[in-house]
XYZ file of C-alpha atoms in Angstrom:
738
model
C 113.288 61.948 92.341
C 115.156 65.402 91.935
C 111.871 66.802 89.654
C 109.303 65.909 92.096
C 112.036 67.919 94.493
C 111.987 71.322 92.865
C 115.883 70.511 91.952
C 115.912 70.990 88.563
C 120.043 71.447 88.158
C 120.700 68.282 89.683
C 117.229 66.639 87.145
C 119.172 68.178 84.429
C 122.935 67.364 85.014
C 121.143 63.724 85.818
C 119.460 63.960 82.454
C 122.448 64.800 80.814
C 124.430 61.961 81.851
C 122.471 59.284 80.320
C 123.288 57.289 77.647
C 119.512 56.157 76.803
C 116.936 58.748 77.174
C 113.715 56.815 77.097
C 110.273 58.655 76.805
C 109.700 58.545 80.737
C 112.856 60.778 81.571
C 111.446 63.040 78.904
C 108.590 63.875 80.389
C 109.986 63.586 83.991
C 112.016 66.731 83.048
C 109.894 68.386 80.828
C 106.999 67.837 83.884
C 109.671 68.871 86.561
C 110.145 72.082 84.820
C 106.728 73.144 84.618
C 105.710 72.152 87.882
C 108.447 74.251 89.850
C 108.431 77.254 87.077
C 111.360 77.120 85.421
C 108.971 77.672 81.966
C 111.806 78.383 79.687
C 113.497 75.341 80.663
C 110.625 73.300 79.770
C 110.123 74.508 76.742
C 113.460 74.072 75.440
C 113.395 70.588 76.671
C 110.056 69.897 75.034
C 111.690 71.194 71.930
C 114.630 68.896 72.005
C 112.712 66.044 72.995
C 110.385 66.821 69.325
C 114.240 67.043 67.468
C 114.919 63.693 69.007
C 111.566 62.165 67.517
C 110.813 61.186 71.023
C 106.916 60.272 71.328
C 106.305 62.605 74.150
C 102.743 61.952 76.393
C 99.547 63.828 76.503
C 100.911 65.155 79.682
C 104.059 66.604 78.407
C 102.028 68.696 75.209
C 99.610 69.444 78.202
C 102.652 71.342 80.178
C 104.052 72.699 76.800
C 100.538 74.174 75.727
C 100.295 75.929 79.979
C 103.653 77.340 79.473
C 102.596 79.030 76.045
C 99.540 80.205 77.677
C 101.504 82.031 80.845
C 104.302 83.549 78.431
C 101.096 84.463 75.699
C 103.673 82.786 73.012
C 101.156 82.046 70.202
C 102.952 80.881 67.719
C 105.007 78.004 69.948
C 101.353 77.650 71.013
C 100.262 77.005 67.378
C 102.969 74.388 66.737
C 102.360 72.535 69.416
C 98.742 72.538 68.598
C 99.773 70.741 65.320
C 101.930 68.316 67.006
C 98.773 67.797 69.181
C 96.707 66.598 66.407
C 99.647 64.945 64.580
C 99.933 62.963 67.268
C 96.408 61.760 67.735
C 95.954 63.418 71.212
C 93.293 65.615 70.068
C 90.643 63.768 71.380
C 91.869 63.926 75.331
C 89.628 66.533 76.838
C 91.919 67.826 79.115
C 94.899 68.589 76.015
C 91.300 70.445 74.190
C 90.876 72.309 77.621
C 94.714 73.376 77.463
C 94.151 74.752 73.978
C 91.327 76.676 74.566
C 92.807 78.153 77.812
C 96.106 78.945 75.597
C 94.398 80.758 72.914
C 92.072 82.767 75.438
C 95.223 84.186 76.930
C 96.866 84.661 73.632
C 93.417 86.846 72.947
C 92.300 84.567 69.913
C 88.330 83.913 71.021
C 88.075 83.059 67.467
C 90.183 79.840 67.757
C 89.027 79.201 71.340
C 85.658 78.735 69.689
C 86.961 76.546 67.091
C 88.735 74.261 69.462
C 85.649 74.244 71.686
C 83.090 73.316 68.179
C 85.418 70.836 66.738
C 85.939 68.802 69.666
C 83.672 65.538 70.432
C 85.085 65.696 74.032
C 84.203 68.335 76.373
C 83.329 68.516 79.994
C 82.261 71.367 82.102
C 85.620 72.338 82.702
C 85.578 73.259 79.046
C 81.893 75.126 78.986
C 83.282 77.028 82.063
C 86.796 77.809 80.404
C 84.952 78.927 76.960
C 82.651 81.345 79.526
C 85.306 82.609 80.931
C 87.354 83.487 77.659
C 84.473 85.613 76.655
C 84.449 87.649 79.538
C 88.397 87.851 78.820
C 87.606 90.142 75.770
C 84.737 91.895 77.173
C 81.953 89.952 75.027
C 79.196 90.386 77.528
C 76.302 89.138 75.094
C 77.848 86.165 73.743
C 78.978 85.165 77.558
C 75.481 84.880 78.209
C 74.182 83.026 75.258
C 76.663 80.437 76.347
C 75.848 80.299 79.514
C 72.029 79.656 79.098
C 73.219 76.869 77.005
C 75.289 75.175 79.648
C 72.221 75.421 81.563
C 70.251 74.111 78.780
C 72.687 71.433 78.282
C 72.318 70.597 82.273
C 76.185 71.250 82.395
C 77.682 71.874 85.907
C 78.733 75.782 86.455
C 81.335 76.392 88.765
C 81.780 79.508 90.677
C 84.587 81.152 88.929
C 81.728 80.733 85.298
C 79.171 82.214 87.888
C 81.809 84.935 88.781
C 82.570 86.029 85.046
C 79.040 86.448 84.318
C 77.963 88.571 86.831
C 80.748 90.877 86.045
C 78.596 90.999 82.474
C 75.703 91.828 84.550
C 77.454 94.138 86.168
C 78.715 96.108 83.320
C 75.198 97.369 81.867
C 72.234 98.569 83.508
C 70.311 96.377 80.648
C 71.495 93.331 81.646
C 70.378 93.459 85.821
C 67.456 91.561 85.259
C 69.323 88.313 83.723
C 71.570 88.637 86.904
C 68.781 88.769 89.155
C 67.972 85.030 86.805
C 71.466 83.702 87.446
C 71.186 84.493 91.285
C 68.250 82.419 91.433
C 69.568 79.709 89.787
C 73.243 79.699 91.954
C 71.137 80.104 94.770
C 69.437 76.301 93.673
C 72.701 74.955 93.774
C 74.098 76.439 96.623
C 76.853 78.465 95.339
C 75.929 82.189 96.381
C 77.258 81.060 99.663
C 80.843 80.861 97.930
C 82.893 84.338 98.817
C 83.707 84.915 94.962
C 80.342 84.465 93.913
C 79.532 86.594 96.768
C 81.704 88.984 96.268
C 80.629 89.402 92.008
C 76.675 89.264 92.968
C 77.460 92.540 95.608
C 79.364 94.109 92.570
C 76.452 93.664 90.028
C 74.151 95.224 92.351
C 76.423 98.183 93.384
C 77.228 99.261 90.028
C 73.252 98.354 89.012
C 72.585 101.396 91.739
C 70.887 98.385 93.474
C 72.359 98.980 96.643
C 69.717 97.960 99.189
C 69.650 94.480 97.165
C 73.821 94.577 97.628
C 73.191 95.146 101.255
C 70.352 92.171 101.833
C 72.853 89.923 100.214
C 75.962 90.686 102.384
C 73.845 90.057 105.356
C 72.835 86.889 104.429
C 76.238 85.732 103.757
C 76.780 83.622 106.669
C 80.936 84.133 107.134
C 81.975 87.022 104.781
C 85.971 87.519 104.392
C 87.943 90.295 103.467
C 87.044 89.841 100.241
C 83.331 90.455 100.693
C 83.737 92.919 102.920
C 85.867 94.880 100.306
C 83.267 94.444 97.740
C 80.760 95.485 99.513
C 82.428 98.649 101.246
C 83.629 99.707 97.186
C 80.036 99.481 96.270
C 78.795 101.498 99.081
C 80.710 104.552 98.299
C 79.732 103.982 94.510
C 77.370 106.019 94.100
C 77.532 110.114 95.276
C 73.476 110.662 94.983
C 72.350 112.112 98.515
C 69.880 109.416 98.644
C 72.605 107.074 98.823
C 74.988 108.659 101.264
C 73.600 106.265 103.802
C 75.199 103.642 102.380
C 78.770 105.730 102.343
C 78.455 106.118 106.239
C 77.036 101.981 106.260
C 80.757 100.964 104.942
C 82.176 103.178 107.682
C 80.197 100.818 110.034
C 81.303 97.861 108.225
C 85.051 98.977 107.993
C 84.687 98.863 112.247
C 83.530 94.966 111.638
C 86.255 94.681 109.892
C 88.602 96.119 112.507
C 86.586 94.275 115.681
C 86.545 91.195 113.761
C 90.390 91.587 113.359
C 90.542 91.193 109.590
C 93.118 92.579 107.902
C 92.421 95.341 105.319
C 93.954 95.957 102.015
C 94.852 98.244 100.314
C 91.179 98.326 98.527
C 89.928 98.059 101.760
C 91.827 101.565 102.330
C 91.055 103.168 98.942
C 87.415 102.395 99.751
C 86.793 103.698 102.899
C 88.950 107.075 102.187
C 86.636 107.520 100.105
C 83.478 106.818 102.265
C 84.702 109.256 104.744
C 85.401 111.792 101.425
C 81.365 111.220 101.153
C 80.453 111.677 104.475
C 82.277 114.721 104.919
C 84.336 112.323 107.833
C 87.375 114.049 107.249
C 88.904 113.654 111.223
C 87.972 109.747 110.713
C 90.032 109.825 107.166
C 92.440 111.219 108.539
C 92.904 108.177 111.361
C 92.366 106.169 108.507
C 95.553 107.277 106.571
C 97.735 106.957 110.310
C 96.434 103.312 109.283
C 97.977 103.446 106.111
C 101.136 104.644 107.127
C 101.733 102.329 109.963
C 100.771 99.430 106.755
C 103.329 100.997 104.668
C 100.619 101.231 102.246
C 101.093 105.600 101.741
C 103.148 104.809 98.355
C 99.916 103.139 96.846
C 98.653 104.894 94.146
C 95.029 103.960 94.556
C 95.596 104.743 98.000
C 97.490 108.018 97.039
C 94.802 109.170 95.049
C 92.105 108.563 97.346
C 93.836 110.632 100.084
C 94.587 113.372 97.459
C 91.033 113.499 96.683
C 90.147 113.264 100.554
C 92.118 116.178 100.872
C 91.308 118.361 98.308
C 87.850 117.982 99.023
C 88.437 119.122 102.214
C 90.281 122.254 101.666
C 93.525 120.883 102.975
C 95.315 120.866 99.241
C 99.059 121.194 100.875
C 98.295 118.216 102.712
C 96.910 116.374 99.473
C 100.342 117.541 98.024
C 102.572 116.264 100.880
C 100.568 112.873 99.706
C 101.468 113.301 96.451
C 105.375 113.896 96.680
C 105.173 110.774 98.324
C 104.228 108.930 96.008
C 105.948 107.108 93.129
C 104.030 108.879 90.549
C 103.913 105.684 88.499
C 99.907 106.059 87.441
C 98.406 108.590 85.410
C 95.662 108.165 87.802
C 97.592 110.045 90.643
C 98.691 112.634 88.792
C 95.501 113.395 87.891
C 93.800 113.725 91.317
C 96.332 115.779 92.611
C 95.774 117.822 89.152
C 92.201 118.103 89.957
C 92.487 119.337 93.138
C 94.220 121.903 92.338
C 91.711 122.677 90.144
C 88.998 122.010 92.539
C 90.571 124.760 95.228
C 91.350 127.229 92.743
C 95.298 126.531 92.617
C 94.944 126.954 88.607
C 98.299 127.841 88.146
C 100.021 124.931 90.476
C 97.878 122.670 88.398
C 99.052 124.052 84.900
C 102.679 123.236 86.390
C 101.952 119.750 87.376
C 100.767 119.121 83.850
C 104.186 120.441 82.465
C 105.985 117.962 84.940
C 103.761 115.431 83.585
C 104.730 115.872 80.133
C 108.340 116.682 80.914
C 109.170 113.133 82.621
C 107.002 110.792 79.602
C 103.860 110.738 81.456
C 101.096 110.489 78.757
C 97.972 112.175 80.157
C 94.268 110.200 79.897
C 91.139 112.581 78.632
C 90.388 112.933 82.581
C 93.889 114.430 82.805
C 93.077 116.778 80.145
C 89.505 117.707 80.668
C 90.850 118.943 84.545
C 94.121 120.913 83.196
C 91.243 122.684 80.782
C 89.411 123.154 83.459
C 92.225 125.302 84.893
C 92.462 127.080 82.176
C 88.610 127.975 81.687
C 88.973 129.057 85.769
C 92.419 131.180 84.476
C 90.793 132.083 81.323
C 93.471 131.342 79.149
C 92.797 130.330 75.832
C 96.074 129.866 74.895
C 96.823 127.685 76.658
C 94.203 125.651 76.389
C 94.254 125.170 72.869
C 97.828 124.158 72.861
C 96.109 121.581 75.435
C 93.513 120.831 72.833
C 96.389 120.056 70.371
C 97.960 117.682 71.948
C 94.447 115.910 73.353
C 93.650 115.929 69.577
C 96.951 114.111 68.321
C 96.355 111.550 71.402
C 93.422 110.830 69.685
C 91.185 112.405 72.724
C 90.345 115.377 70.264
C 86.619 113.720 69.723
C 85.649 112.248 73.207
C 82.858 113.830 74.887
C 84.416 114.614 78.800
C 86.909 116.483 76.569
C 84.721 118.004 74.128
C 83.003 119.334 77.436
C 85.693 120.770 78.944
C 86.695 122.673 75.533
C 83.280 123.802 75.908
C 83.777 125.451 79.369
C 87.100 126.438 78.568
C 85.801 128.943 75.613
C 83.203 129.981 77.648
C 85.066 130.899 80.357
C 87.026 132.607 78.301
C 84.353 134.782 76.515
C 84.672 133.336 73.017
C 81.386 132.390 72.084
C 82.545 132.002 68.822
C 84.473 129.036 69.428
C 81.921 127.694 72.274
C 79.427 127.024 69.423
C 81.977 126.023 67.113
C 82.829 122.889 69.582
C 80.125 122.078 70.631
C 78.553 121.273 66.757
C 81.853 119.656 66.315
C 81.638 117.279 69.046
C 79.805 113.266 68.196
C 78.448 112.798 71.429
C 76.470 115.226 73.199
C 75.338 114.513 76.945
C 73.733 116.433 79.591
C 77.029 118.110 80.455
C 77.416 119.310 76.845
C 73.951 120.640 76.585
C 74.246 122.159 80.037
C 77.279 123.912 79.406
C 76.362 125.062 75.927
C 73.069 126.717 77.542
C 74.865 128.047 81.076
C 77.651 129.512 77.972
C 74.528 131.396 76.244
C 72.774 132.411 79.366
C 76.382 134.105 80.981
C 76.246 136.226 77.666
C 73.604 137.349 77.643
C 71.558 135.101 74.746
C 68.474 133.817 75.853
C 66.710 133.230 73.534
C 69.355 130.725 72.121
C 69.710 129.407 75.034
C 66.413 128.699 75.708
C 65.962 127.396 71.877
C 68.732 124.837 72.661
C 66.779 123.618 75.840
C 63.653 122.366 73.518
C 66.407 121.077 71.036
C 68.089 119.210 74.053
C 64.748 117.776 74.606
C 63.543 116.843 71.635
C 67.020 115.109 71.507
C 65.321 112.920 74.468
C 68.467 114.267 77.265
C 66.885 114.041 81.043
C 68.430 117.453 81.559
C 69.644 117.932 85.255
C 70.010 120.533 87.781
C 72.758 122.524 86.196
C 70.786 122.131 83.285
C 68.120 124.060 84.674
C 70.296 126.853 86.583
C 71.556 127.534 82.908
C 67.675 128.166 82.258
C 66.503 130.343 84.250
C 69.841 132.183 84.223
C 68.569 132.963 80.783
C 65.484 134.110 81.738
C 66.711 136.225 84.384
C 69.084 138.004 82.413
C 66.746 138.058 79.602
C 63.862 139.638 81.813
C 61.099 136.623 80.279
C 59.396 136.081 83.910
C 56.465 134.114 82.432
C 59.058 131.661 80.475
C 61.127 131.644 83.824
C 57.719 130.618 86.442
C 57.310 127.802 83.592
C 60.321 126.502 83.778
C 60.842 126.342 87.614
C 57.634 124.717 87.894
C 58.608 122.376 85.541
C 61.427 121.118 87.367
C 60.101 118.708 89.467
C 56.852 118.021 88.216
C 57.935 117.096 84.525
C 61.874 116.059 85.278
C 61.930 115.220 88.851
C 64.822 117.507 89.578
C 64.129 119.183 92.856
C 65.284 122.980 92.723
C 67.879 123.737 95.236
C 68.568 127.490 97.046
C 70.515 128.593 93.143
C 67.503 127.756 90.952
C 65.143 129.373 94.055
C 67.897 132.570 93.774
C 67.323 132.615 90.309
C 63.365 133.369 90.349
C 64.530 136.159 93.102
C 66.825 137.539 90.593
C 64.023 137.007 87.717
C 61.750 138.891 90.288
C 63.476 141.939 91.153
C 65.004 142.620 87.863
C 61.699 143.178 86.786
C 60.865 145.577 89.387
C 58.538 143.143 91.805
C 60.466 143.241 94.475
C 57.332 142.565 96.880
C 56.953 139.830 95.050
C 60.903 138.923 95.170
C 60.198 138.502 99.342
C 57.410 136.421 99.346
C 58.934 134.269 97.279
C 61.981 133.842 99.922
C 59.099 133.990 102.423
C 57.047 131.075 100.926
C 60.637 129.146 100.270
C 62.181 126.423 102.990
C 65.379 128.687 101.698
C 64.295 131.748 103.401
C 66.797 131.533 105.822
C 69.544 131.502 103.405
C 71.451 134.593 102.771
C 71.996 133.765 98.959
C 68.345 134.635 98.626
C 68.059 138.052 100.017
C 71.415 138.715 98.665
C 69.647 138.278 95.322
C 67.250 140.670 96.467
C 69.285 143.203 97.630
C 71.056 143.491 94.128
C 67.678 144.492 92.448
C 67.946 147.678 94.896
C 70.523 148.703 93.795
C 69.248 148.398 89.825
C 66.383 150.182 90.712
C 67.521 152.207 93.633
C 65.264 151.120 96.781
C 67.130 152.396 99.435
C 64.841 151.444 101.957
C 64.390 148.090 101.554
C 67.894 147.860 100.867
C 68.701 148.787 104.377
C 65.897 146.297 105.707
C 67.313 143.456 103.534
C 70.839 144.359 104.131
C 70.518 144.215 107.627
C 68.682 140.848 107.436
C 71.912 139.529 105.210
C 74.092 140.546 108.193
C 72.654 138.928 110.630
C 72.366 135.948 108.712
C 76.046 136.485 107.755
C 77.754 138.828 109.345
C 81.116 138.271 107.926
C 80.041 138.898 104.379
C 81.945 142.418 103.555
C 80.039 142.412 100.001
C 76.686 143.685 102.023
C 78.538 146.667 103.672
C 79.976 147.282 99.985
C 77.025 147.468 98.408
C 74.900 149.593 100.983
C 77.327 151.676 101.347
C 77.657 153.098 97.808
C 73.791 153.104 97.677
C 73.561 155.852 100.421
C 76.789 157.487 98.747
C 74.265 157.485 95.329
C 71.311 159.250 97.200
C 73.418 161.545 98.727
C 73.218 160.188 102.316
C 77.209 160.848 103.117
C 76.414 160.209 106.552
C 74.690 157.010 106.346
C 77.505 155.794 103.952
C 80.223 157.192 106.444
C 78.516 155.142 109.465
C 77.616 152.158 107.074
C 81.819 152.273 106.443
C 82.271 152.652 110.266
C 80.422 149.643 111.397
C 82.166 147.817 108.415
C 85.296 148.627 110.128
C 84.617 148.064 113.776
C 83.666 144.395 112.859
C 87.032 143.887 111.249
C 85.529 143.836 107.733
C 87.384 144.896 105.018
C 86.481 145.273 101.243
C 87.655 142.249 99.269
C 90.050 143.766 96.795
C 89.243 143.327 93.169
C 91.438 141.824 90.866
C 92.013 141.644 86.983
C 93.542 139.859 84.297
C 94.759 139.458 81.264
C 96.269 136.489 78.981
C 98.699 138.265 76.752
C 101.514 135.822 74.555
C 100.312 133.283 76.744
C 101.652 134.513 79.874
C 98.657 136.204 82.427
C 98.799 139.667 83.684
C 97.867 140.363 86.834
C 96.502 143.807 88.382
C 94.642 145.249 91.297
C 93.532 148.998 91.777
C 95.984 151.602 91.856
C 98.974 149.095 90.667
C 103.008 149.444 89.848
C 104.044 146.360 89.811
C 103.640 145.651 86.159
C 106.874 145.856 84.295
C 104.657 148.007 81.503
C 103.442 150.143 84.301
C 105.040 153.333 83.119
C 103.305 153.184 79.395
C 99.730 151.486 81.034
C 99.066 154.849 82.874
C 100.479 157.001 80.119
C 98.309 155.662 77.782
C 95.140 155.562 80.206
C 95.403 158.892 81.140
C 95.536 159.888 77.375
C 92.407 157.304 77.087
C 90.313 159.362 79.864
C 91.390 162.896 78.281
C 89.652 161.184 74.838
C 86.508 160.322 75.980
C 86.104 162.748 78.274
C 86.018 165.260 74.462
C 83.315 162.572 73.937
C 81.473 163.451 77.147
C 82.254 161.166 80.077
C 81.513 162.419 83.644
C 83.262 160.698 86.272
C 80.830 158.698 88.028
C 78.502 159.871 91.411
C 79.514 157.113 93.074
C 82.648 156.491 95.060
C 84.141 153.232 95.615
C 85.292 152.423 99.306
C 88.456 152.763 98.864
C 87.821 156.469 97.705
C 86.252 157.515 101.028
C 89.188 156.069 102.769
C 91.509 158.520 100.963
C 92.319 156.948 97.903
C 90.609 159.391 95.333
C 92.355 158.544 92.190
C 91.719 154.943 92.864
C 88.613 155.116 90.577
C 90.506 156.136 87.210
C 92.717 153.239 87.767
C 90.573 150.454 88.749
C 92.394 147.032 87.819
C 89.832 146.191 85.039
C 91.206 150.049 83.204
C 94.892 148.488 83.756
C 94.074 145.292 82.119
C 92.300 146.616 79.383
C 94.372 149.393 79.006
C 97.403 146.553 78.405
C 95.670 144.880 75.723
C 95.136 148.096 73.633
C 98.738 148.499 74.291
C 99.736 145.019 73.238
C 97.391 143.178 71.366
C 96.591 143.510 67.707
C 93.467 146.172 66.504
C 91.785 143.051 65.313
C 92.254 140.532 68.461
C 89.109 141.267 70.949
C 90.637 142.029 74.485
C 89.245 139.802 77.622
C 89.648 140.567 80.793
C 88.541 138.405 83.957
C 87.545 140.220 87.311
C 86.596 138.249 90.506
C 84.777 141.423 91.735
C 81.380 143.115 90.151
C 82.344 145.593 87.899
C 81.299 149.093 89.274
C 79.288 151.344 87.219
C 81.892 153.690 86.327
C 84.258 151.295 84.842
C 81.031 149.932 82.734
C 80.732 153.208 81.417
C 84.262 153.522 80.261
C 84.960 150.011 78.836
C 81.497 151.596 76.333
C 83.843 154.510 75.645
C 86.757 153.034 75.586
C 85.408 150.442 72.790
C 83.946 152.905 70.889
C 87.104 154.810 70.766
C 89.482 152.521 69.668
C 87.278 150.657 67.493
C 87.943 147.604 69.747
C 85.633 144.672 71.098
C 85.965 144.562 74.820
C 85.115 141.513 76.903
C 84.677 141.241 80.527
C 83.365 139.077 82.757
C 82.824 139.800 86.450
C 80.915 137.339 88.843
C 77.557 138.124 87.404
C 77.673 137.673 83.722
C 80.015 138.103 80.659
C 79.950 142.706 79.286
C 80.862 142.140 75.518
C 81.750 145.967 74.854
C 81.099 147.169 71.112
C 80.810 150.377 69.772
C 79.834 152.140 72.449
C 77.313 149.884 73.952
C 76.983 147.021 75.975
C 75.580 143.413 75.325
C 73.792 143.564 79.134
C 71.855 146.392 77.820
C 72.830 148.237 81.326
C 71.153 145.900 82.790
C 73.156 143.667 84.899
């Protein structure tokens, strides 16, 4: 009575007071302890009964095996298995099933199979248990074979086995056809209406990209519950393809339907809905969902927190994302990764590195995605030393050979201008995906190695890796920088016809740049007018850059006016036109352009250059005197200018906008000159000087760097938004054409 009521303490007290304990009393106490969750006590009583040589019945053995399953005590489970065999209970089917469950929970699939194969008494539960065991171990192929056997022998399949099989079909596109067969089988017996099977079916179709099929299945279900809604909403948010964006919109409609039906959303609902808001750009709706999350006291959940961080990061509200991050327990590495990625995405690179340091300080272990995001921060700042430290950490942690991390290394070394390390990393990787190839091709293109980039593209095709839009952007950039007009057009035309990649505005701008650099400015303008992007300022800016190269002042004036109509707040257009007027000696037109710019409340974006020395980043603006070594930098720069004047250096006749505004000496102390001078002072003579700049390098600085490299015998690598300039022995890798 006490056992059946759950009062185990009184039952134990009564049992201890019994003079004669028979098999019934022992079995009753064991079963009672097990039934009400006193697993350790139940196992202790079972062992005592064995020591007292009491012949327990099969139910006590089943209870003991269940306890071993729950606790994962394999050794104890094996001992009970031996007692089952010795006691002659192995022919009882429910003990066979208990043994299979115990070995499965202890991850001993060989023992599960051995018990199954050696048993003379199997039922439907045995078969379904075998299927579930193989799924638990991730053995998809074996699971499907067993499922076929079950169907062949006429075994009755339960909803959990079907759900397990469908999960295997979700993990591989190759198994989708088998999943369709399973769908047909379960439909015949009516299991497709079960919520467990239904959610698994929707998940399978969604993971395989068959969102239309998932939607049909959902609509066919008579009374979907919150589990089915969650599976469908999550499935509709699984892809970021433009062609499937309407499903993300549908996910938001399903959420509204849940609310109308007064269904209580779970944390899985909220995390998927927040992703749907992100995919559709519904940031205001996302804030409303955030309020519902807060009202439900779910804002501390790691999954929801990560989704909120992603939402605010993608909307540009990184500070809101940071507030969400600070409210979370931060136990899960996914949360840290989301926040670090958000910082990188919003160009808060130094904060991303600081977060990574904090992560390590509290003992959290980053995964390959965390490390990849941090490497992106290093790449954007072009701080290879920090990147190498992270690489060392990743190698020790076993991530060094992972493709995703290798891709980040390629990006980091490429952005730092270290072509040798970029190439070495690429060739040392075990596997290359489309990202690896694209990153390497883009790196070669940015460094002016057009022929090498195109050769690598052909090698990629030989490896049967399908190129994507980023791959072609690198290929077309290579053709543009290399002056390969015919090749560029051939690749452009092959994009959609041969590779099903639809050109976007960036690809078209590359063609405009390709024609413009070759001096075919009329063709460049005609190409724009024939394209669907003729209203996009990106296209016209490419023409304007070519006008600067070829000193076509009249065309530049007309194109600038066009850009000003499309993008009136872009100061760079005014600056280019202003400098072209000065180059051509039209001072009055230059002043007029400056006044127009000032009248519209526009200012030239300040130039910023930076260099990494000893793991620290040193930032400079034009005329900067804030650096601790300013006095030494300016003294050295003055000596360098005097030295190269003896080599024939003459200040460029092109003045900068700042100079006309009264800062006549700024040209000699542009930010890149200050950064390079610090590098000359601080770095060993054998070390290349790597400087990054946020704006295009001016003509005077470009000429100066060539002479600095010749005079000092140093390699100077300067990255601007257009390309890399590698200065050696008085010449530049761009051939003075950028």
